[in-house]
Amino acid sequence: MSGPCVLALGGLDPSGGAGLLADAEAIRARGARPLCVPTALTVQTTLRARGHTPVDTAWLLEAARALLEEEDVRAIKLGMLGTLPVARAVTGLVAEAVAARPGLWVVVDPVLFSSSGAPLLDATDEEARIAYAALAEFAVITPNAPEAQILLGWKEPPTHQASLEQAARELLELGARAALVKGGHASGPRSVDVLLKQGGQPVPLAAERLRKEARGTGCRLASALAAGLARGQELSWAARGAKQWVLEYLQQA
Ligand code: PLP
């Protein structure tokens, strides 16, 4: 097998609604090859998340390092981390991988809760903030509005374009290479996300707001973005392509 790879580290959702199975689907659909290492094994159905167990961190590191050594990994995509020890191990792994491969993209989807409300990171808000701040310097970070609220310690989630832009600026101040703050939880006829990279201007990415609920859209968007970056696409081009692909996925869901 050949072709640019995305190494996805995230939770295994056996129902396939979200997590690594959704990541693999999106990465393949966007023309890259998925390599998947679980960080946590979850108990989930298509309706709800019931619990999760972390994997052994020594195994996780060995599995990911083997792939990084022998496969053509152009991007790493992080999803659910589950526990703080796993988050710390993954942060060390990412630092090591970026040092060894300048130009490697890292897309970080901060997964804190399932849509059914189950916690997917065993941590307080403050611990989550510290864990993601440590990853930010390597990353294009892709929070939705409630995740941005927690990561930035805001009282309210960002709800309109100006506050999404402000959230993106603050994520860059934390050190992120770029931020894609998703406005899907806001109201209005259009769903607007804001992309901002270091040294750039905010780019609004708007799409029709669909009255549809589907699981795993955050996983799919971040994975589709990572696949575009792995294929050498420019960041805003990859983000637009990823958003369009998720919209088509939602229309069919
Ligand atoms: N389970 C895993 C393993 C995930 O990575 C994620 C999301 O990112 C979820 C569940 C949450 O998905 P949903 O918002 O569809 O519940």
PDB file of C-alpha atoms and ligand atoms in Angstrom:
ATOM      1  CA  MET A   1       0.000   0.000   0.000  1.00  0.00           C
ATOM      2  CA  SER A   2       1.209   3.495  -0.679  1.00  0.00           C
ATOM      3  CA  GLY A   3       0.089   7.103  -0.456  1.00  0.00           C
ATOM      4  CA  PRO A   4       0.213   9.777   2.202  1.00  0.00           C
ATOM      5  CA  CYS A   5      -0.948   8.548   5.591  1.00  0.00           C
ATOM      6  CA  VAL A   6      -2.812  10.142   8.461  1.00  0.00           C
ATOM      7  CA  LEU A   7      -2.046   8.602  11.835  1.00  0.00           C
ATOM      8  CA  ALA A   8      -5.258   8.876  13.873  1.00  0.00           C
ATOM      9  CA  LEU A   9      -5.081   8.442  17.631  1.00  0.00           C
ATOM     10  CA  GLY A  10      -8.472   8.402  19.305  1.00  0.00           C
ATOM     11  CA  GLY A  11     -11.196   6.403  20.940  1.00  0.00           C
ATOM     12  CA  LEU A  12     -12.604   3.218  19.505  1.00  0.00           C
ATOM     13  CA  ASP A  13     -16.388   3.576  19.312  1.00  0.00           C
ATOM     14  CA  PRO A  14     -17.591   0.068  18.439  1.00  0.00           C
ATOM     15  CA  SER A  15     -20.843   1.463  16.979  1.00  0.00           C
ATOM     16  CA  GLY A  16     -18.825   3.310  14.326  1.00  0.00           C
ATOM     17  CA  GLY A  17     -20.752   6.548  14.882  1.00  0.00           C
ATOM     18  CA  ALA A  18     -17.643   8.442  15.971  1.00  0.00           C
ATOM     19  CA  GLY A  19     -14.031   7.833  16.931  1.00  0.00           C
ATOM     20  CA  LEU A  20     -11.480   5.863  14.944  1.00  0.00           C
ATOM     21  CA  LEU A  21     -13.910   4.087  12.621  1.00  0.00           C
ATOM     22  CA  ALA A  22     -15.379   7.457  11.599  1.00  0.00           C
ATOM     23  CA  ASP A  23     -11.847   8.871  11.277  1.00  0.00           C
ATOM     24  CA  ALA A  24     -10.792   6.049   8.960  1.00  0.00           C
ATOM     25  CA  GLU A  25     -13.899   6.561   6.808  1.00  0.00           C
ATOM     26  CA  ALA A  26     -13.221  10.290   6.429  1.00  0.00           C
ATOM     27  CA  ILE A  27      -9.482   9.945   5.808  1.00  0.00           C
ATOM     28  CA  ARG A  28     -10.008   7.331   3.099  1.00  0.00           C
ATOM     29  CA  ALA A  29     -12.859   9.312   1.506  1.00  0.00           C
ATOM     30  CA  ARG A  30     -10.556  12.344   1.293  1.00  0.00           C
ATOM     31  CA  GLY A  31      -7.805  10.438  -0.482  1.00  0.00           C
ATOM     32  CA  ALA A  32      -5.311   9.553   2.243  1.00  0.00           C
ATOM     33  CA  ARG A  33      -4.526   6.286   4.022  1.00  0.00           C
ATOM     34  CA  PRO A  34      -5.696   5.929   7.638  1.00  0.00           C
ATOM     35  CA  LEU A  35      -3.472   4.383  10.315  1.00  0.00           C
ATOM     36  CA  CYS A  36      -5.398   4.038  13.567  1.00  0.00           C
ATOM     37  CA  VAL A  37      -4.110   3.614  17.112  1.00  0.00           C
ATOM     38  CA  PRO A  38      -6.707   3.556  19.912  1.00  0.00           C
ATOM     39  CA  THR A  39      -6.202   5.687  22.986  1.00  0.00           C
ATOM     40  CA  ALA A  40      -9.320   4.367  24.729  1.00  0.00           C
ATOM     41  CA  LEU A  41     -11.864   1.614  24.246  1.00  0.00           C
ATOM     42  CA  THR A  42     -15.383   2.902  24.670  1.00  0.00           C
ATOM     43  CA  VAL A  43     -18.708   1.243  25.389  1.00  0.00           C
ATOM     44  CA  GLN A  44     -21.094   2.965  22.966  1.00  0.00           C
ATOM     45  CA  THR A  45     -24.140   2.401  20.851  1.00  0.00           C
ATOM     46  CA  THR A  46     -25.513   4.620  18.127  1.00  0.00           C
ATOM     47  CA  LEU A  47     -27.591   6.285  20.882  1.00  0.00           C
ATOM     48  CA  ARG A  48     -25.147   6.981  23.692  1.00  0.00           C
ATOM     49  CA  ALA A  49     -21.718   6.596  25.265  1.00  0.00           C
ATOM     50  CA  ARG A  50     -21.711   4.477  28.436  1.00  0.00           C
ATOM     51  CA  GLY A  51     -18.073   4.410  29.484  1.00  0.00           C
ATOM     52  CA  HIS A  52     -14.456   4.034  28.459  1.00  0.00           C
ATOM     53  CA  THR A  53     -11.211   2.307  29.438  1.00  0.00           C
ATOM     54  CA  PRO A  54      -7.766   3.656  28.547  1.00  0.00           C
ATOM     55  CA  VAL A  55      -5.322   1.489  26.606  1.00  0.00           C
ATOM     56  CA  ASP A  56      -1.909   0.683  28.007  1.00  0.00           C
ATOM     57  CA  THR A  57       0.245   3.743  27.268  1.00  0.00           C
ATOM     58  CA  ALA A  58       3.423   1.677  26.655  1.00  0.00           C
ATOM     59  CA  TRP A  59       1.542  -0.301  23.978  1.00  0.00           C
ATOM     60  CA  LEU A  60       0.095   2.908  22.492  1.00  0.00           C
ATOM     61  CA  LEU A  61       3.557   4.471  22.176  1.00  0.00           C
ATOM     62  CA  GLU A  62       5.071   1.325  20.685  1.00  0.00           C
ATOM     63  CA  ALA A  63       2.266   0.977  18.131  1.00  0.00           C
ATOM     64  CA  ALA A  64       2.384   4.642  17.089  1.00  0.00           C
ATOM     65  CA  ARG A  65       6.191   4.794  16.937  1.00  0.00           C
ATOM     66  CA  ALA A  66       6.312   1.698  14.734  1.00  0.00           C
ATOM     67  CA  LEU A  67       3.917   3.342  12.259  1.00  0.00           C
ATOM     68  CA  LEU A  68       5.794   6.654  12.374  1.00  0.00           C
ATOM     69  CA  GLU A  69       9.058   4.835  11.609  1.00  0.00           C
ATOM     70  CA  GLU A  70       7.844   2.734   8.709  1.00  0.00           C
ATOM     71  CA  GLU A  71       4.869   4.492   7.079  1.00  0.00           C
ATOM     72  CA  ASP A  72       4.596   7.716   5.100  1.00  0.00           C
ATOM     73  CA  VAL A  73       2.858   9.704   7.863  1.00  0.00           C
ATOM     74  CA  ARG A  74       2.195  13.301   6.761  1.00  0.00           C
ATOM     75  CA  ALA A  75      -0.369  14.225   9.417  1.00  0.00           C
ATOM     76  CA  ILE A  76      -1.367  13.117  12.898  1.00  0.00           C
ATOM     77  CA  LYS A  77      -4.985  13.523  13.987  1.00  0.00           C
ATOM     78  CA  LEU A  78      -5.868  13.380  17.674  1.00  0.00           C
ATOM     79  CA  GLY A  79      -9.384  12.676  18.871  1.00  0.00           C
ATOM     80  CA  MET A  80     -10.570  11.361  22.232  1.00  0.00           C
ATOM     81  CA  LEU A  81      -7.705  10.973  24.720  1.00  0.00           C
ATOM     82  CA  GLY A  82      -9.814   9.637  27.599  1.00  0.00           C
ATOM     83  CA  THR A  83      -7.469  10.131  30.542  1.00  0.00           C
ATOM     84  CA  LEU A  84      -4.693  12.513  31.568  1.00  0.00           C
ATOM     85  CA  PRO A  85      -1.920   9.843  31.551  1.00  0.00           C
ATOM     86  CA  VAL A  86      -2.841   9.020  27.936  1.00  0.00           C
ATOM     87  CA  ALA A  87      -2.967  12.751  27.094  1.00  0.00           C
ATOM     88  CA  ARG A  88       0.545  13.188  28.518  1.00  0.00           C
ATOM     89  CA  ALA A  89       1.913  10.167  26.635  1.00  0.00           C
ATOM     90  CA  VAL A  90       0.361  11.389  23.374  1.00  0.00           C
ATOM     91  CA  THR A  91       1.738  14.925  23.891  1.00  0.00           C
ATOM     92  CA  GLY A  92       5.257  13.477  24.280  1.00  0.00           C
ATOM     93  CA  LEU A  93       4.760  11.323  21.183  1.00  0.00           C
ATOM     94  CA  VAL A  94       3.592  14.296  19.115  1.00  0.00           C
ATOM     95  CA  ALA A  95       6.557  16.429  20.272  1.00  0.00           C
ATOM     96  CA  GLU A  96       8.931  13.632  19.285  1.00  0.00           C
ATOM     97  CA  ALA A  97       7.241  13.120  15.884  1.00  0.00           C
ATOM     98  CA  VAL A  98       7.231  16.845  15.012  1.00  0.00           C
ATOM     99  CA  ALA A  99      10.915  17.167  15.966  1.00  0.00           C
ATOM    100  CA  ALA A 100      11.777  14.206  13.736  1.00  0.00           C
ATOM    101  CA  ARG A 101       9.642  15.378  10.773  1.00  0.00           C
ATOM    102  CA  PRO A 102       9.486  19.117  10.256  1.00  0.00           C
ATOM    103  CA  GLY A 103       6.374  19.877   8.201  1.00  0.00           C
ATOM    104  CA  LEU A 104       4.304  17.164   9.858  1.00  0.00           C
ATOM    105  CA  TRP A 105       0.761  18.437  10.416  1.00  0.00           C
ATOM    106  CA  VAL A 106      -1.014  17.772  13.697  1.00  0.00           C
ATOM    107  CA  VAL A 107      -4.790  18.245  13.875  1.00  0.00           C
ATOM    108  CA  VAL A 108      -6.187  18.184  17.410  1.00  0.00           C
ATOM    109  CA  ASP A 109      -9.915  17.713  17.918  1.00  0.00           C
ATOM    110  CA  PRO A 110     -10.460  18.369  21.639  1.00  0.00           C
ATOM    111  CA  VAL A 111     -12.960  15.690  22.614  1.00  0.00           C
ATOM    112  CA  LEU A 112     -14.423  16.380  26.053  1.00  0.00           C
ATOM    113  CA  PHE A 113     -18.015  15.042  25.928  1.00  0.00           C
ATOM    114  CA  SER A 114     -20.163  12.875  23.683  1.00  0.00           C
ATOM    115  CA  SER A 115     -23.307  14.448  22.221  1.00  0.00           C
ATOM    116  CA  SER A 116     -25.250  12.336  24.743  1.00  0.00           C
ATOM    117  CA  GLY A 117     -23.369  14.204  27.512  1.00  0.00           C
ATOM    118  CA  ALA A 118     -20.971  11.449  28.684  1.00  0.00           C
ATOM    119  CA  PRO A 119     -17.502  12.698  29.659  1.00  0.00           C
ATOM    120  CA  LEU A 120     -14.837  11.463  27.232  1.00  0.00           C
ATOM    121  CA  LEU A 121     -11.869  12.978  29.105  1.00  0.00           C
ATOM    122  CA  ASP A 122     -11.601  12.149  32.821  1.00  0.00           C
ATOM    123  CA  ALA A 123     -10.433  15.581  33.964  1.00  0.00           C
ATOM    124  CA  THR A 124     -11.619  18.831  35.465  1.00  0.00           C
ATOM    125  CA  ASP A 125     -12.022  21.820  33.133  1.00  0.00           C
ATOM    126  CA  GLU A 126      -8.731  23.216  34.445  1.00  0.00           C
ATOM    127  CA  GLU A 127      -6.909  19.920  33.800  1.00  0.00           C
ATOM    128  CA  ALA A 128      -8.396  19.737  30.296  1.00  0.00           C
ATOM    129  CA  ARG A 129      -7.235  23.304  29.637  1.00  0.00           C
ATOM    130  CA  ILE A 130      -3.679  22.459  30.703  1.00  0.00           C
ATOM    131  CA  ALA A 131      -3.630  19.206  28.725  1.00  0.00           C
ATOM    132  CA  TYR A 132      -4.746  20.909  25.493  1.00  0.00           C
ATOM    133  CA  ALA A 133      -2.513  23.960  26.036  1.00  0.00           C
ATOM    134  CA  ALA A 134       0.442  21.533  26.037  1.00  0.00           C
ATOM    135  CA  LEU A 135      -0.682  20.177  22.652  1.00  0.00           C
ATOM    136  CA  ALA A 136      -1.573  23.549  21.144  1.00  0.00           C
ATOM    137  CA  GLU A 137       1.913  24.548  20.002  1.00  0.00           C
ATOM    138  CA  PHE A 138       2.006  21.658  17.515  1.00  0.00           C
ATOM    139  CA  ALA A 139      -1.545  21.888  16.382  1.00  0.00           C
ATOM    140  CA  VAL A 140      -4.336  23.008  14.204  1.00  0.00           C
ATOM    141  CA  ILE A 141      -6.977  22.821  16.937  1.00  0.00           C
ATOM    142  CA  THR A 142     -10.646  22.266  16.032  1.00  0.00           C
ATOM    143  CA  PRO A 143     -12.960  22.898  19.023  1.00  0.00           C
ATOM    144  CA  ASN A 144     -16.686  23.401  18.763  1.00  0.00           C
ATOM    145  CA  ALA A 145     -18.166  26.317  20.707  1.00  0.00           C
ATOM    146  CA  PRO A 146     -18.675  24.487  24.068  1.00  0.00           C
ATOM    147  CA  GLU A 147     -15.157  22.987  23.849  1.00  0.00           C
ATOM    148  CA  ALA A 148     -13.674  26.427  23.068  1.00  0.00           C
ATOM    149  CA  GLN A 149     -15.500  27.811  26.115  1.00  0.00           C
ATOM    150  CA  ILE A 150     -13.875  25.213  28.390  1.00  0.00           C
ATOM    151  CA  LEU A 151     -10.402  25.432  26.836  1.00  0.00           C
ATOM    152  CA  LEU A 152     -10.406  29.235  27.153  1.00  0.00           C
ATOM    153  CA  GLY A 153     -12.105  29.410  30.558  1.00  0.00           C
ATOM    154  CA  TRP A 154     -14.926  31.590  29.194  1.00  0.00           C
ATOM    155  CA  LYS A 155     -18.243  31.979  31.020  1.00  0.00           C
ATOM    156  CA  GLU A 156     -20.245  31.483  27.810  1.00  0.00           C
ATOM    157  CA  PRO A 157     -19.585  29.632  24.562  1.00  0.00           C
ATOM    158  CA  PRO A 158     -18.880  31.762  21.468  1.00  0.00           C
ATOM    159  CA  THR A 159     -22.168  32.180  19.620  1.00  0.00           C
ATOM    160  CA  HIS A 160     -21.600  34.455  16.640  1.00  0.00           C
ATOM    161  CA  GLN A 161     -18.853  35.226  14.170  1.00  0.00           C
ATOM    162  CA  ALA A 162     -17.118  37.946  16.219  1.00  0.00           C
ATOM    163  CA  SER A 163     -16.911  35.728  19.305  1.00  0.00           C
ATOM    164  CA  LEU A 164     -15.780  32.713  17.231  1.00  0.00           C
ATOM    165  CA  GLU A 165     -12.997  34.953  15.851  1.00  0.00           C
ATOM    166  CA  GLN A 166     -12.093  36.073  19.368  1.00  0.00           C
ATOM    167  CA  ALA A 167     -11.946  32.418  20.496  1.00  0.00           C
ATOM    168  CA  ALA A 168      -9.679  31.584  17.540  1.00  0.00           C
ATOM    169  CA  ARG A 169      -7.369  34.513  18.426  1.00  0.00           C
ATOM    170  CA  GLU A 170      -7.149  33.356  22.048  1.00  0.00           C
ATOM    171  CA  LEU A 171      -6.337  29.790  20.948  1.00  0.00           C
ATOM    172  CA  LEU A 172      -3.479  31.193  18.857  1.00  0.00           C
ATOM    173  CA  GLU A 173      -2.304  33.152  21.917  1.00  0.00           C
ATOM    174  CA  LEU A 174      -2.139  29.789  23.717  1.00  0.00           C
ATOM    175  CA  GLY A 175       0.347  28.833  21.002  1.00  0.00           C
ATOM    176  CA  ALA A 176      -1.755  26.951  18.433  1.00  0.00           C
ATOM    177  CA  ARG A 177      -0.456  27.047  14.831  1.00  0.00           C
ATOM    178  CA  ALA A 178      -4.039  27.510  13.709  1.00  0.00           C
ATOM    179  CA  ALA A 179      -7.566  27.194  15.053  1.00  0.00           C
ATOM    180  CA  LEU A 180     -10.781  26.145  13.374  1.00  0.00           C
ATOM    181  CA  VAL A 181     -13.566  27.127  15.789  1.00  0.00           C
ATOM    182  CA  LYS A 182     -16.846  25.525  14.795  1.00  0.00           C
ATOM    183  CA  GLY A 183     -20.095  27.435  15.054  1.00  0.00           C
ATOM    184  CA  GLY A 184     -22.383  24.437  14.561  1.00  0.00           C
ATOM    185  CA  HIS A 185     -23.846  24.849  18.053  1.00  0.00           C
ATOM    186  CA  ALA A 186     -24.869  28.466  17.377  1.00  0.00           C
ATOM    187  CA  SER A 187     -28.171  29.491  15.780  1.00  0.00           C
ATOM    188  CA  GLY A 188     -28.989  31.180  12.450  1.00  0.00           C
ATOM    189  CA  PRO A 189     -29.640  29.905   8.919  1.00  0.00           C
ATOM    190  CA  ARG A 190     -25.926  29.453   8.133  1.00  0.00           C
ATOM    191  CA  SER A 191     -23.425  27.460  10.155  1.00  0.00           C
ATOM    192  CA  VAL A 192     -20.233  29.535  10.252  1.00  0.00           C
ATOM    193  CA  ASP A 193     -16.851  28.214  11.358  1.00  0.00           C
ATOM    194  CA  VAL A 194     -13.825  30.482  11.719  1.00  0.00           C
ATOM    195  CA  LEU A 195     -10.334  29.485  10.616  1.00  0.00           C
ATOM    196  CA  LEU A 196      -7.350  31.516  11.781  1.00  0.00           C
ATOM    197  CA  LYS A 197      -3.670  30.747  11.403  1.00  0.00           C
ATOM    198  CA  GLN A 198      -0.622  32.426  12.932  1.00  0.00           C
ATOM    199  CA  GLY A 199       0.065  35.657  11.043  1.00  0.00           C
ATOM    200  CA  GLY A 200      -3.215  35.398   9.093  1.00  0.00           C
ATOM    201  CA  GLN A 201      -6.659  36.966   8.994  1.00  0.00           C
ATOM    202  CA  PRO A 202      -9.794  35.111  10.162  1.00  0.00           C
ATOM    203  CA  VAL A 203     -11.450  33.161   7.345  1.00  0.00           C
ATOM    204  CA  PRO A 204     -15.192  32.487   7.824  1.00  0.00           C
ATOM    205  CA  LEU A 205     -16.319  29.149   6.412  1.00  0.00           C
ATOM    206  CA  ALA A 206     -20.083  29.232   5.991  1.00  0.00           C
ATOM    207  CA  ALA A 207     -22.494  26.486   4.999  1.00  0.00           C
ATOM    208  CA  GLU A 208     -26.216  25.952   5.071  1.00  0.00           C
ATOM    209  CA  ARG A 209     -27.328  24.854   8.573  1.00  0.00           C
ATOM    210  CA  LEU A 210     -28.961  21.444   8.267  1.00  0.00           C
ATOM    211  CA  ARG A 211     -31.694  20.409  10.690  1.00  0.00           C
ATOM    212  CA  LYS A 212     -30.003  17.068  11.134  1.00  0.00           C
ATOM    213  CA  GLU A 213     -28.270  15.415  14.017  1.00  0.00           C
ATOM    214  CA  ALA A 214     -25.516  12.963  13.263  1.00  0.00           C
ATOM    215  CA  ARG A 215     -22.842  11.547  15.493  1.00  0.00           C
ATOM    216  CA  GLY A 216     -19.154  11.990  14.916  1.00  0.00           C
ATOM    217  CA  THR A 217     -19.254  15.077  12.699  1.00  0.00           C
ATOM    218  CA  GLY A 218     -16.395  16.650  14.705  1.00  0.00           C
ATOM    219  CA  CYS A 219     -14.253  13.523  14.269  1.00  0.00           C
ATOM    220  CA  ARG A 220     -15.017  13.418  10.549  1.00  0.00           C
ATOM    221  CA  LEU A 221     -14.283  17.120   9.977  1.00  0.00           C
ATOM    222  CA  ALA A 222     -10.898  17.003  11.740  1.00  0.00           C
ATOM    223  CA  SER A 223      -9.965  13.772   9.960  1.00  0.00           C
ATOM    224  CA  ALA A 224     -10.991  15.105   6.544  1.00  0.00           C
ATOM    225  CA  LEU A 225      -8.913  18.227   7.267  1.00  0.00           C
ATOM    226  CA  ALA A 226      -5.914  16.085   8.264  1.00  0.00           C
ATOM    227  CA  ALA A 227      -6.284  14.061   5.045  1.00  0.00           C
ATOM    228  CA  GLY A 228      -6.263  17.242   2.931  1.00  0.00           C
ATOM    229  CA  LEU A 229      -3.159  18.502   4.743  1.00  0.00           C
ATOM    230  CA  ALA A 230      -1.469  15.089   4.362  1.00  0.00           C
ATOM    231  CA  ARG A 231      -2.086  15.367   0.615  1.00  0.00           C
ATOM    232  CA  GLY A 232      -0.298  18.723   0.549  1.00  0.00           C
ATOM    233  CA  GLN A 233      -3.321  21.015   0.375  1.00  0.00           C
ATOM    234  CA  GLU A 234      -3.029  24.543   1.727  1.00  0.00           C
ATOM    235  CA  LEU A 235      -4.752  24.926   5.130  1.00  0.00           C
ATOM    236  CA  SER A 236      -7.809  27.001   4.135  1.00  0.00           C
ATOM    237  CA  TRP A 237      -8.328  24.868   1.030  1.00  0.00           C
ATOM    238  CA  ALA A 238      -8.162  21.683   3.117  1.00  0.00           C
ATOM    239  CA  ALA A 239     -10.588  23.189   5.679  1.00  0.00           C
ATOM    240  CA  ARG A 240     -13.107  24.186   2.979  1.00  0.00           C
ATOM    241  CA  GLY A 241     -12.879  20.745   1.386  1.00  0.00           C
ATOM    242  CA  ALA A 242     -13.360  19.049   4.748  1.00  0.00           C
ATOM    243  CA  LYS A 243     -16.399  21.174   5.603  1.00  0.00           C
ATOM    244  CA  GLN A 244     -17.973  20.509   2.215  1.00  0.00           C
ATOM    245  CA  TRP A 245     -17.392  16.764   2.602  1.00  0.00           C
ATOM    246  CA  VAL A 246     -19.000  16.732   6.089  1.00  0.00           C
ATOM    247  CA  LEU A 247     -21.984  18.683   4.708  1.00  0.00           C
ATOM    248  CA  GLU A 248     -22.448  16.021   2.010  1.00  0.00           C
ATOM    249  CA  TYR A 249     -22.096  13.300   4.663  1.00  0.00           C
ATOM    250  CA  LEU A 250     -24.798  15.010   6.776  1.00  0.00           C
ATOM    251  CA  GLN A 251     -27.110  15.392   3.779  1.00  0.00           C
ATOM    252  CA  GLN A 252     -26.938  11.628   3.253  1.00  0.00           C
ATOM    253  CA  ALA A 253     -27.128  10.726   6.961  1.00  0.00           C
TER     254      ALA A 253
HETATM  255  N1  PLP B   1     -16.697   8.591  20.983  1.00  0.00           N
HETATM  256  C1  PLP B   1     -15.486   8.801  20.512  1.00  0.00           C
HETATM  257  C2  PLP B   1     -14.509   7.710  20.574  1.00  0.00           C
HETATM  258  C3  PLP B   1     -15.172  10.049  19.983  1.00  0.00           C
HETATM  259  O1  PLP B   1     -13.957  10.304  19.524  1.00  0.00           O
HETATM  260  C4  PLP B   1     -16.155  11.051  19.930  1.00  0.00           C
HETATM  261  C5  PLP B   1     -15.957  12.342  19.348  1.00  0.00           C
HETATM  262  O2  PLP B   1     -15.249  13.031  18.991  1.00  0.00           O
HETATM  263  C6  PLP B   1     -17.371  10.792  20.437  1.00  0.00           C
HETATM  264  C7  PLP B   1     -17.636   9.548  20.941  1.00  0.00           C
HETATM  265  C8  PLP B   1     -18.413  11.834  20.460  1.00  0.00           C
HETATM  266  O3  PLP B   1     -19.153  11.750  19.337  1.00  0.00           O
HETATM  267  P1  PLP B   1     -20.617  12.295  19.401  1.00  0.00           P
HETATM  268  O4  PLP B   1     -20.482  13.761  19.564  1.00  0.00           O
HETATM  269  O5  PLP B   1     -21.157  11.923  18.107  1.00  0.00           O
HETATM  270  O6  PLP B   1     -21.284  11.633  20.567  1.00  0.00           O
END
